[in-house]
Coordinates of C-alpha atoms in Angstrom, one line a residue:
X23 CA 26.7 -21.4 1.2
X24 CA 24.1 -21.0 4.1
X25 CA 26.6 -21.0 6.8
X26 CA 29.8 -19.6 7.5
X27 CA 32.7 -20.5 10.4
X28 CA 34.6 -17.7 10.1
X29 CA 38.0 -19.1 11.8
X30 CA 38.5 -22.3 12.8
X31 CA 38.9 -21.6 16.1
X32 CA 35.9 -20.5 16.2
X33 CA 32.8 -22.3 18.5
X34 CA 29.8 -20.7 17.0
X35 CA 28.9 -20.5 12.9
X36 CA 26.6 -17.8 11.3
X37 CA 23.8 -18.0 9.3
X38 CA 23.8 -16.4 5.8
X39 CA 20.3 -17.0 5.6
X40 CA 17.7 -17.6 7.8
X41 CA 17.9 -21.1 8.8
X42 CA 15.0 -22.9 10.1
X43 CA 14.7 -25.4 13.3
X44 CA 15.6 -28.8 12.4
X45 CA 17.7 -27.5 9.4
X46 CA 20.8 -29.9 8.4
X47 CA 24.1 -28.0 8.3
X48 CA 27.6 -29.5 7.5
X49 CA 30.8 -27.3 9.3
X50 CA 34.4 -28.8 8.7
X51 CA 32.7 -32.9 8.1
X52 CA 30.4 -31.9 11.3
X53 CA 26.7 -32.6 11.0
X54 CA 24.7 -30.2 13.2
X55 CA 21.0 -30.3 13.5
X56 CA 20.0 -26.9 14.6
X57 CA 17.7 -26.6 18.1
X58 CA 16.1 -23.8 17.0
X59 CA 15.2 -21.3 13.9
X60 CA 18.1 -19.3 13.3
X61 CA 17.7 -15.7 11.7
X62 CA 20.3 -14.8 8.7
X63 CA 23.3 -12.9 10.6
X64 CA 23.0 -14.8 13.4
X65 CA 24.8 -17.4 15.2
X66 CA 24.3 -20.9 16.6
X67 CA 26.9 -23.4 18.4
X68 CA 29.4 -25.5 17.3
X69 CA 29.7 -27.4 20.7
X70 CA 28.1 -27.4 23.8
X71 CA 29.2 -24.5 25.9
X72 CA 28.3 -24.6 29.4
X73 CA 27.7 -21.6 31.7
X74 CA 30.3 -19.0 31.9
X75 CA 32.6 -20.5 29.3
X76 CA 34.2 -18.2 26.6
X77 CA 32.0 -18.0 22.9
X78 CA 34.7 -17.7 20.4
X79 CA 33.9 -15.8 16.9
X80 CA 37.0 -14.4 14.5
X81 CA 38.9 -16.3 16.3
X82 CA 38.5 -14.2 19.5
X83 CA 36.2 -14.1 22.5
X84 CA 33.4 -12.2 22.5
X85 CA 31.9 -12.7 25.9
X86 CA 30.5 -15.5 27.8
X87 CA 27.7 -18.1 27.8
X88 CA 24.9 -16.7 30.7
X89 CA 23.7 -20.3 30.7
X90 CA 24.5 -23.5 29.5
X91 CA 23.4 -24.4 26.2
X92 CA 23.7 -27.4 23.3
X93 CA 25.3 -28.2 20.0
X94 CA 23.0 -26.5 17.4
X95 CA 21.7 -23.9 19.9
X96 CA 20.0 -20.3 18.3
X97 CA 22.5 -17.5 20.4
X98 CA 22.1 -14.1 20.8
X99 CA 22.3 -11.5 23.3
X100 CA 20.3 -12.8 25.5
X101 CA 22.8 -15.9 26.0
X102 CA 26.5 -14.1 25.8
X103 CA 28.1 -11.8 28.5
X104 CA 29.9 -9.1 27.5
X105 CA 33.8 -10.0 29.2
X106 CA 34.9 -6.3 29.1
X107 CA 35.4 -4.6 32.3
X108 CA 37.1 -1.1 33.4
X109 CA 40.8 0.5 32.6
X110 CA 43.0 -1.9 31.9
X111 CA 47.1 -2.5 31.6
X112 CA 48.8 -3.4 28.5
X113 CA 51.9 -4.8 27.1
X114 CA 52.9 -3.7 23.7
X115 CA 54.0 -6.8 21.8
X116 CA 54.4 -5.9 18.0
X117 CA 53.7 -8.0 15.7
X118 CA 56.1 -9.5 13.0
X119 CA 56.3 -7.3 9.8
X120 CA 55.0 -9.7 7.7
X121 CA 51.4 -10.0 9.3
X122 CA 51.2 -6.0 8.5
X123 CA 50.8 -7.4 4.9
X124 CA 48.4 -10.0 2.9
X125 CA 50.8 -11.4 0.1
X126 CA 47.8 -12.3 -1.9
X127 CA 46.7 -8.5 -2.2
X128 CA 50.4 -7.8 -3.9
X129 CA 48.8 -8.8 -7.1
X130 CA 45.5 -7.4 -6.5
X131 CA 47.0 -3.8 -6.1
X132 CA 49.5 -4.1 -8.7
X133 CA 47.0 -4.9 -11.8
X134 CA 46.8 -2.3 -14.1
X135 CA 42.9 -2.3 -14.0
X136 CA 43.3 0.7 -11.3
X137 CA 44.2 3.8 -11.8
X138 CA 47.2 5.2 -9.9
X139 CA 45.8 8.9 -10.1
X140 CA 42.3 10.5 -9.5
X141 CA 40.9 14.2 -10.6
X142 CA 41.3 16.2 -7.6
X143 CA 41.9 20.2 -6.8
X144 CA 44.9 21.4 -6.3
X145 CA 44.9 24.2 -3.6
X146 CA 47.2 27.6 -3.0
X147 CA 48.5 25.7 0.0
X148 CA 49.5 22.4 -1.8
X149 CA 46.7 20.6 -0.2
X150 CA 44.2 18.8 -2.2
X151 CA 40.0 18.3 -2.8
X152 CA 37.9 16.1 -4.4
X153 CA 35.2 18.5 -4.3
X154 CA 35.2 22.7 -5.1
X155 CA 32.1 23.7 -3.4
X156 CA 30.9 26.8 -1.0
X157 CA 30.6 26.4 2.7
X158 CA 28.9 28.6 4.5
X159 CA 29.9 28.1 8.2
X160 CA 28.4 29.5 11.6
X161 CA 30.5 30.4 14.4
X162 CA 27.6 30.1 16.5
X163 CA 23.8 28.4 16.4
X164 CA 22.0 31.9 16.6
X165 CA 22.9 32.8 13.0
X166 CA 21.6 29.4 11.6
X167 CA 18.9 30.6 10.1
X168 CA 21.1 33.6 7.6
X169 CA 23.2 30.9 6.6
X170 CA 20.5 28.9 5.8
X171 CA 19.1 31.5 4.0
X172 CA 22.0 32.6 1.9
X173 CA 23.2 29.9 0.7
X174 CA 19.9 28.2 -0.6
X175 CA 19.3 32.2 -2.7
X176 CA 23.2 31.5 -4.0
X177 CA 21.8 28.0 -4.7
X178 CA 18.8 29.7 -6.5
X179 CA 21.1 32.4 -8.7
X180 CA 23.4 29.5 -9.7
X181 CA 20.7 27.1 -11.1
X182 CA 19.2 30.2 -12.8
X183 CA 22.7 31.1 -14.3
X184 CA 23.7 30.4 -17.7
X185 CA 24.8 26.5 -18.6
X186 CA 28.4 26.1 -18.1
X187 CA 31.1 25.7 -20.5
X188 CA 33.5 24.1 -18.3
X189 CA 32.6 20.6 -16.6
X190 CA 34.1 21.9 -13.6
X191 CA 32.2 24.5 -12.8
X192 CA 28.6 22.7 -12.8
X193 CA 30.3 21.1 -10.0
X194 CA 30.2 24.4 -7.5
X195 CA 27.6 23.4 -4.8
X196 CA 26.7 25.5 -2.0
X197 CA 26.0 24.0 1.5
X198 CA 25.2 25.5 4.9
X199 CA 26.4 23.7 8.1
X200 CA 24.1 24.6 11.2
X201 CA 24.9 23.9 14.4
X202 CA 24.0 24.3 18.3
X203 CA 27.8 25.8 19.2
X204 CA 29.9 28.3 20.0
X205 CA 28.1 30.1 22.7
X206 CA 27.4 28.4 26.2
X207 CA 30.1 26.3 26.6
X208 CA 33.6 26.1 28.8
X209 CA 36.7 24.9 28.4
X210 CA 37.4 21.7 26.6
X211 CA 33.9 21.2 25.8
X212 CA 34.2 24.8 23.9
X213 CA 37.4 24.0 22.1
X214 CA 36.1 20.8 20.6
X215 CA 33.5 23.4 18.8
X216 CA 36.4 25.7 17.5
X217 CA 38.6 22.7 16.4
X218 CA 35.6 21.1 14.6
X219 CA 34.6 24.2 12.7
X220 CA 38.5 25.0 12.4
X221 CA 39.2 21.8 10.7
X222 CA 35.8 22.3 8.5
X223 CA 36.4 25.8 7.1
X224 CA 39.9 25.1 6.0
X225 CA 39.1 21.4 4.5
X226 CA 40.3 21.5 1.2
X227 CA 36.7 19.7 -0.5
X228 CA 35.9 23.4 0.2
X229 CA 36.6 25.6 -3.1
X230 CA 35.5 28.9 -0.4
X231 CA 33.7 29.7 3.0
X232 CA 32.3 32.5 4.1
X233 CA 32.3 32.0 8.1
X234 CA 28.9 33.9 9.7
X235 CA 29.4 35.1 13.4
X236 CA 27.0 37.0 15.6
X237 CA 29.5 38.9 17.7
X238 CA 28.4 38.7 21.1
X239 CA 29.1 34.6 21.2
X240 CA 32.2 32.9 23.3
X241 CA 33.4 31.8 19.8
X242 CA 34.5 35.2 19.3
X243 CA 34.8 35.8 15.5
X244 CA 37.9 37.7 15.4
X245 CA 39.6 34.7 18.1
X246 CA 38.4 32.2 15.7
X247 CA 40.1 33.4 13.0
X248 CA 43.5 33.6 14.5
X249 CA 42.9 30.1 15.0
X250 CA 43.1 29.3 11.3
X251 CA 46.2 30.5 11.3
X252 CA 47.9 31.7 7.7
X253 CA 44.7 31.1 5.3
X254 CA 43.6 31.9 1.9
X255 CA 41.6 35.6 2.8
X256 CA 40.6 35.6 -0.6
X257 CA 38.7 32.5 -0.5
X258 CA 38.0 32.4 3.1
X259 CA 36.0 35.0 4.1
X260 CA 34.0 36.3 7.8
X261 CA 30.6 38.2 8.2
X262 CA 29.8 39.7 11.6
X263 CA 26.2 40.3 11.9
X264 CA 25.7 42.6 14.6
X265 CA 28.6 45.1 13.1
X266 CA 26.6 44.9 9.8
X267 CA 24.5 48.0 8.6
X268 CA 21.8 47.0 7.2
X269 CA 20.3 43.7 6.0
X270 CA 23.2 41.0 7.0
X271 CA 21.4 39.0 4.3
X272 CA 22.3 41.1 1.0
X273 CA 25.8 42.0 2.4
X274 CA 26.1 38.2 3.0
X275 CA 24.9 37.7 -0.8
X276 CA 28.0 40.2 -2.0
X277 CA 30.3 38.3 -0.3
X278 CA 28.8 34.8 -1.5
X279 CA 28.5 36.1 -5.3
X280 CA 32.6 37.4 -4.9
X281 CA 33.6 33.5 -3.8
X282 CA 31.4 31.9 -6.9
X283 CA 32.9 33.9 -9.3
X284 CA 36.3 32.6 -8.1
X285 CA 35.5 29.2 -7.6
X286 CA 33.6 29.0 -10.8
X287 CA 37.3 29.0 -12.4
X288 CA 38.3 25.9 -10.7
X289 CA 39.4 23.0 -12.7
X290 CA 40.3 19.4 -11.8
X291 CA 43.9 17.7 -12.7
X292 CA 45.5 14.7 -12.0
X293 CA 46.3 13.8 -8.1
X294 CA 48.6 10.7 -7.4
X295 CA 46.6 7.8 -5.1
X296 CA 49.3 8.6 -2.2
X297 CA 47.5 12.2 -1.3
X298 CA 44.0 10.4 -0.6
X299 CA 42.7 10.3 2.8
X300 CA 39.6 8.6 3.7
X301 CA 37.9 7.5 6.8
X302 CA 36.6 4.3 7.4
X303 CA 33.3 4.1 9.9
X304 CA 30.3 1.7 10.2
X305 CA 26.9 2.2 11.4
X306 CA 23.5 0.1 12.1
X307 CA 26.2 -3.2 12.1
X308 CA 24.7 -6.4 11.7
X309 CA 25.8 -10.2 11.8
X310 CA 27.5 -9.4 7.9
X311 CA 29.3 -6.7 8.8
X312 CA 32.4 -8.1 9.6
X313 CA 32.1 -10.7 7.1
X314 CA 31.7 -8.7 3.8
X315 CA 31.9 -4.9 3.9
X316 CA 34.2 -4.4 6.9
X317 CA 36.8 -6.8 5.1
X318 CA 36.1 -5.1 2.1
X319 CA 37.1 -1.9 3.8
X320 CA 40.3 -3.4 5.2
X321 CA 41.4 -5.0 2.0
X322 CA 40.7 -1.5 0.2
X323 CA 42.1 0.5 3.5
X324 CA 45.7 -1.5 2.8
X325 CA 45.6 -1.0 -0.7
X326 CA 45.7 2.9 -0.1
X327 CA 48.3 2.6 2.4
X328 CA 50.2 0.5 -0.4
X329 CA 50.4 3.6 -2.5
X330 CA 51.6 6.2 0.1
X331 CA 47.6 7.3 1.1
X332 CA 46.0 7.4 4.0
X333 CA 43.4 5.8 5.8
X334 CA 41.8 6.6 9.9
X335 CA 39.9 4.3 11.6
X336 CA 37.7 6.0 14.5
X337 CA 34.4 4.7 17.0
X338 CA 37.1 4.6 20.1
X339 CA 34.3 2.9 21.7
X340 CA 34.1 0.6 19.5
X341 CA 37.2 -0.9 19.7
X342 CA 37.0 -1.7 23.1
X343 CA 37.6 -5.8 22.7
X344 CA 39.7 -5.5 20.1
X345 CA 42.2 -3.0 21.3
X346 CA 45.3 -4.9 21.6
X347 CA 45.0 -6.0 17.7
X348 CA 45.4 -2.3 17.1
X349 CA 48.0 -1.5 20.0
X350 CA 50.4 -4.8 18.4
X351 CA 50.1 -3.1 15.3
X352 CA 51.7 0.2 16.2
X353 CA 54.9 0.9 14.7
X354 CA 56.6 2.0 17.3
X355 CA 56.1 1.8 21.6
X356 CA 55.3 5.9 21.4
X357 CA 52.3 5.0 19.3
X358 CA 51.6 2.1 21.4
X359 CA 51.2 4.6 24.5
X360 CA 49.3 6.9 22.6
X361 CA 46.8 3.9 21.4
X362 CA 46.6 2.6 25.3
X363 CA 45.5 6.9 26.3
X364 CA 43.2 6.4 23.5
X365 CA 41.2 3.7 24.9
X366 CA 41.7 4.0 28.5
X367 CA 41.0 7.9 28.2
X368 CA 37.5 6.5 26.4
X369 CA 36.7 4.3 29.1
X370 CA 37.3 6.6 31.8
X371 CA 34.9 8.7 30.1
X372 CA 32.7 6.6 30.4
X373 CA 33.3 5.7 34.0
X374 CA 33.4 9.3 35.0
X375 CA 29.5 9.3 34.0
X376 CA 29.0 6.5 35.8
X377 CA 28.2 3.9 32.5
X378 CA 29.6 0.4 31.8
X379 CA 32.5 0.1 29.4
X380 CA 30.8 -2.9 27.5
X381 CA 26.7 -1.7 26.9
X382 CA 27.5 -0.4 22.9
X383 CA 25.6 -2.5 20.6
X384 CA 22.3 -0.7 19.6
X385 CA 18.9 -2.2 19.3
X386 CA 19.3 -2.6 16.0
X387 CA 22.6 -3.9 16.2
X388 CA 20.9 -6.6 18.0
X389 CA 18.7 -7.6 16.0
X390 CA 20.8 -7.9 12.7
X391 CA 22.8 -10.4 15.0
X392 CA 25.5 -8.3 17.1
X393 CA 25.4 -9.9 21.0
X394 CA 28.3 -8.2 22.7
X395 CA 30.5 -5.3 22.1
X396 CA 33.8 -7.3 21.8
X397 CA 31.7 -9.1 18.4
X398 CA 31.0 -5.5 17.5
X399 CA 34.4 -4.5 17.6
X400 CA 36.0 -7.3 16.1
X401 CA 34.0 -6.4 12.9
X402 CA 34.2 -2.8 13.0
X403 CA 38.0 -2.8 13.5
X404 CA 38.6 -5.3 10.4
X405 CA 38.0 -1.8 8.4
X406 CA 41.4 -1.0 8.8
X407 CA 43.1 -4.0 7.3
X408 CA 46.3 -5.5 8.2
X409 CA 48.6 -2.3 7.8
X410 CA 50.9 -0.6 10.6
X411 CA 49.0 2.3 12.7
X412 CA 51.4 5.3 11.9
X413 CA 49.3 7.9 13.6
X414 CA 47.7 8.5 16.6
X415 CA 45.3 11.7 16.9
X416 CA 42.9 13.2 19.6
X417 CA 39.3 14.9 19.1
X418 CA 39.7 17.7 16.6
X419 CA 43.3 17.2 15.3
X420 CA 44.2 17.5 11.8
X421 CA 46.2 14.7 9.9
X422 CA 50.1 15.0 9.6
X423 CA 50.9 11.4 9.4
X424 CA 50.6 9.4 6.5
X425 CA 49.6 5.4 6.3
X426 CA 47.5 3.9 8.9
X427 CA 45.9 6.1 11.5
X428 CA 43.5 5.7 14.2
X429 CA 41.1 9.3 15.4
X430 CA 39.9 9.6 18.9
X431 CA 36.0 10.4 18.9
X432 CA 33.0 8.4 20.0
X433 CA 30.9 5.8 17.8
X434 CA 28.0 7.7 17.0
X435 CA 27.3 7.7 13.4
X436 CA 26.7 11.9 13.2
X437 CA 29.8 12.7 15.4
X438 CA 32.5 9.7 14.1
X439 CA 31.6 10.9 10.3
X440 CA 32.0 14.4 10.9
X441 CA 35.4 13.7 13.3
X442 CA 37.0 12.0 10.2
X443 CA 35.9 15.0 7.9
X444 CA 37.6 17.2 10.4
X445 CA 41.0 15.5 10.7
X446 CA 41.1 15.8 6.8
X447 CA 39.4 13.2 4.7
X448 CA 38.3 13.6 1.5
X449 CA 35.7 10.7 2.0
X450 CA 34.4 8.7 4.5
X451 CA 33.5 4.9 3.2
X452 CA 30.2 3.9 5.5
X453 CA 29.4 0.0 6.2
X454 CA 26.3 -0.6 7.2
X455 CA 23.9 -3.6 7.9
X456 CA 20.6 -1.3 8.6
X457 CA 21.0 1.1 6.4
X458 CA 20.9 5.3 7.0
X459 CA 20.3 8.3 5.0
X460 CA 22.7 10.1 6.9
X461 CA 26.0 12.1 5.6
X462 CA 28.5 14.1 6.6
X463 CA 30.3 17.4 5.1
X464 CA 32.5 14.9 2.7
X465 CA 31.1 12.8 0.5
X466 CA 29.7 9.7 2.5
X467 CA 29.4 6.7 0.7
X468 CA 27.3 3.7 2.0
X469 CA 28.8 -0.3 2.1
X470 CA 25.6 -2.5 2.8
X471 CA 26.8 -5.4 4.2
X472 CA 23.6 -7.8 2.7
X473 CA 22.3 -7.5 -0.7
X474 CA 18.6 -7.5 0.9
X475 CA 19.4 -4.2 1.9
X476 CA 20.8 -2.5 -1.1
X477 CA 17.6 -3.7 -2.8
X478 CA 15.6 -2.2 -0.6
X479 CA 17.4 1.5 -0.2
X480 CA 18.6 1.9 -3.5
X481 CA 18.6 5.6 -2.7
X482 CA 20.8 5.1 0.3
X483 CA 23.6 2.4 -0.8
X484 CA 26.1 3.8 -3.0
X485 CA 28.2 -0.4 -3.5
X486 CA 26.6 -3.8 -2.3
X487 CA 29.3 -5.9 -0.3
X488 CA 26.9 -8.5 0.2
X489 CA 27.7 -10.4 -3.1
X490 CA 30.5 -11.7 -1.1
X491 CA 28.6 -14.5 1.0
X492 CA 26.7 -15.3 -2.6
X493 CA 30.3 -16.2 -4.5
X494 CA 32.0 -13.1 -6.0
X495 CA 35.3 -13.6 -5.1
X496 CA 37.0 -10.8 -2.6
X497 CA 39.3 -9.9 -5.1
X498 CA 36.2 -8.7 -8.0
X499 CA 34.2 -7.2 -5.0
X500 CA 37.5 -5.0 -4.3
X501 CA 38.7 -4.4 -7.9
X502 CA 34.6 -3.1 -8.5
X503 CA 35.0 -1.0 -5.3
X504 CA 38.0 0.9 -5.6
X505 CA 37.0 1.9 -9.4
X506 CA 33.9 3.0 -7.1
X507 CA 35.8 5.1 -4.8
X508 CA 38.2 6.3 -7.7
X509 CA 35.3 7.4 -9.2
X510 CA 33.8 9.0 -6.1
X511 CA 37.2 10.8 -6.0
X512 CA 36.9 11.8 -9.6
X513 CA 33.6 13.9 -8.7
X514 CA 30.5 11.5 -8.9
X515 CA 28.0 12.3 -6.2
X516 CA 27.4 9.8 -3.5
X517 CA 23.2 9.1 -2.5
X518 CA 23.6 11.6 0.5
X519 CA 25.2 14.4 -1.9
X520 CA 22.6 13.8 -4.6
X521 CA 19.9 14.1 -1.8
X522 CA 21.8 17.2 -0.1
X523 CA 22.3 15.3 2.8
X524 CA 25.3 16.9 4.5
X525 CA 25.5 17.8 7.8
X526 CA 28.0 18.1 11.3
X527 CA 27.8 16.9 14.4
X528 CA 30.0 18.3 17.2
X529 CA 30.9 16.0 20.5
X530 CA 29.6 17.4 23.3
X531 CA 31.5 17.0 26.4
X532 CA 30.6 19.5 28.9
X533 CA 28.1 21.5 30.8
X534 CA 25.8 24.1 28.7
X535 CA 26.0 27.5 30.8

């Protein structure tokens, strides 16, 4: 296969490898003779479209021709016109139950080649981790530097400790998690920082935290902590640096060596497949993404619903196009509303700063063959499968709904990742085109959408989707990739944790005083 028409409907084809001026393709009993050299991800027409007339692509459009052009025409983003505009009104019109549901996948998630449990930690609180490591949190950027120091001596004293006897315990790892917040900042734009570092210090991936304050900084220390409400005080502990005598760093150490020697204890069991959460997110798109990982995604995001899980999909931005597939979706007309807020809410955001609604796609989203955002988002929402949206949450809430949910935060890589980590995920499944190092403070496991790239950063791609445009049927790509995340569950380190690559990013909304 070279080429791919990915709905009938549809008035442009891709190219699954670069195609070259005067090439011969065949779509549907249709000879076309392509114009021009066509790069792999890319598209070229079906018909001739004249000037202002829709381009249609999954079935939808995604913007419209700036200029007439012919039947075998190279397009890219220098030919299509983004359609999307400003706020917009919507009529909820649900769809019938039986689109929520692919019949074929019923045998797919029934075969007995996938587990129906994973190895998780059960906490005090009843909540669950896939990971039992040691957080050491700032309330506020000016102590980054003791909390980078503490935990890499803990690091140091654990490596230089005595082998383990118990498999569990070689799993304690000990990350820091700087950050520019919690001093400087009003109002809303301040709360995102405590919600954020609220959600991260009582994430249950965390076996213990110690939470490092300075004690002069708006996040007050004592304020913060009556916004964790009733927690674990023996595995969640504070430090205040200025109302320490002496050397922060060794009283920091005490604390740090007290939380090891509890966590050390921890032991994995079995967890049913219903109390998995995991976020679903894309970055550095390209022309593949919605053709292989992001369906990937979807098939594996309805399989988890399917057994009582849970799956978000975030990016607001990013849906922007593809909105009402969501909003039909919605179970009920209250979620419906919430979805519209969602999305309108984004775009005013937008408007308020005085940007267009419709200027997402990156550079590099560009040249891997993304022309318009409405394309983007009509890949990037295929994550999500065909399930019911059961849950609608703003910036910083935690999860309470089970099934299908969709997360309010932006579409940046750093700030989406660490937003799903927040609301609760135990994992956040990456698809990307372009490939990035990046991870968040869950394991972050990367999707290429091409084989070319997994080849290329084996030390970044943790499961190549890209087999799909060579032949593997959907069905072995998925069966392969939920062993994967199973086993990702189970305790095996993604690329970014074996390369300590864990970080947050906060979303910041507001003035800096």
């Amino acid at each position: 296969m070279t080429t791919i028409q990915i709905n009938p409907s549809d008035n442009v084809a891709v190219a699954i490898e670069p195609l070259s001026k005067g090439t011969r393709v065949n779509i549907n009993g249709d000879e076309i003779v392509l114009n021009n050299d066509v790069p792999a991800g890319h598209k070229f027409l079906l018909c001739d479209l004249n000037e202002g007339e829709n381009v249609i692509k999954y079935g939808y459009p995604i913007g419209h021709m700036r200029e007439s052009h012919k039947k075998g025409d190279f397009i890219c983003d220098a030919n299509i016109k983004t359609n999307l505009e400003g706020l917009l009104d919507y009529t909820y019109a649900p769809v019938d139950k039986d689109a929520l549901t692919n019949p074929a996948y019923n045998e797919w998630f029934a075969t007995n080649d996938l587990p129906s449990t994973f190895k998780g930690y059960r906490r005090r609180n009843g909540d669950v981790g896939i990971r039992n490591e040691i957080w050491v949190v700032p309330t506020v950027g000016c102590v980054n530097g003791i909390v980078n120091q503490i935990a890499a001596q803990l690091r140091k004293e654990i490596e230089n400790a005595a082998p383990a006897q118990c498999g569990c315990k070689d799993e304690v790892r000990v990350v820091a998690f700087p950050h520019n917040y919690g001093c400087s900042q009003l109002s809303e734009d301040h709360e995102n920082t405590r919600l954020v570092l609220r959600d991260l210090v009582l994430h249950p991936n965390a076996g213990a935290v110690l939470v490092v304050g300075l004690g002069c900084e708006n996040n007050q220390p004592n304020k913060f902590e009556e916004l964790l409400g009733d927690y674990d005080k023996q595995r969640i502990r504070f430090m205040v640096s200025q109302k320490v005598n002496g050397d922060e760093v060794e009283y920091g150490m005490s604390i740090l060596r007290e939380l090891y020697d509890i966590v050390k204890n921890d032991c994995r069991e079995d967890i049913p497949l219903s109390e998995l959460r995991v976020g679903l997110k894309c970055g550095g798109s390209d022309g593949f993404s919605g053709i292989t990982a992001n369906p990937l995604l979807g098939v594996f995001s309805d399989f988890i619903v399917s057994k009582g899980g849970t799956t978000v999909l975030t990016e607001v931005p990013e849906m922007f196009g593809a909105e009402t597939i969501l909003m039909n979706r919605c179970a009920d007309s209250s979620l419906f509303d919430k979805t519209v807020s969602l999305i309108n809410d984004f775009k005013q955001y937008f408007l308020s700063h005085g940007e267009p609604v419709g200027e997402n796609p990156s550079p590099g989203n560009k040249a891997g063959g993304i022309s318009t955002l409405e394309e983007k988002a009509l890949g990037c929402t295929q994550k999500c499968g065909k399930s019911a949206v059961m849950g609608v949450m703003k910036y910083g809430d935690r999860l309470s709904e089970r099934g299908l949910n969709l997360l309010s935060a932006p579409g940046n890589d750093l700030v989406a990742s660490t937003a799903l980590a927040s609301c609760g995920c135990h994992i956040v499944l990456f698809t990307t085109g372009r490939g990035t190092p990046f991870g968040t403070f869950v394991p972050t496991m990367k999707i290429s959408t091409n084989t070319k790239l997994s080849e290329n950063k084996p030390t970044w791609i943790d499961f190549n989707a890209g087999t799909i445009v060579e032949g593997e049927a959907m069905r072995d790509v998925f069966l392969r990739f939920a062993k994967k995340v199973i086993s990702v569950a189970n305790g095996e380190q993604t690329w970014n944790e074996k390369k300590d690559y864990q970080e947050i990013a906060i979303f910041k909304n507001g003035v800096t005083l």
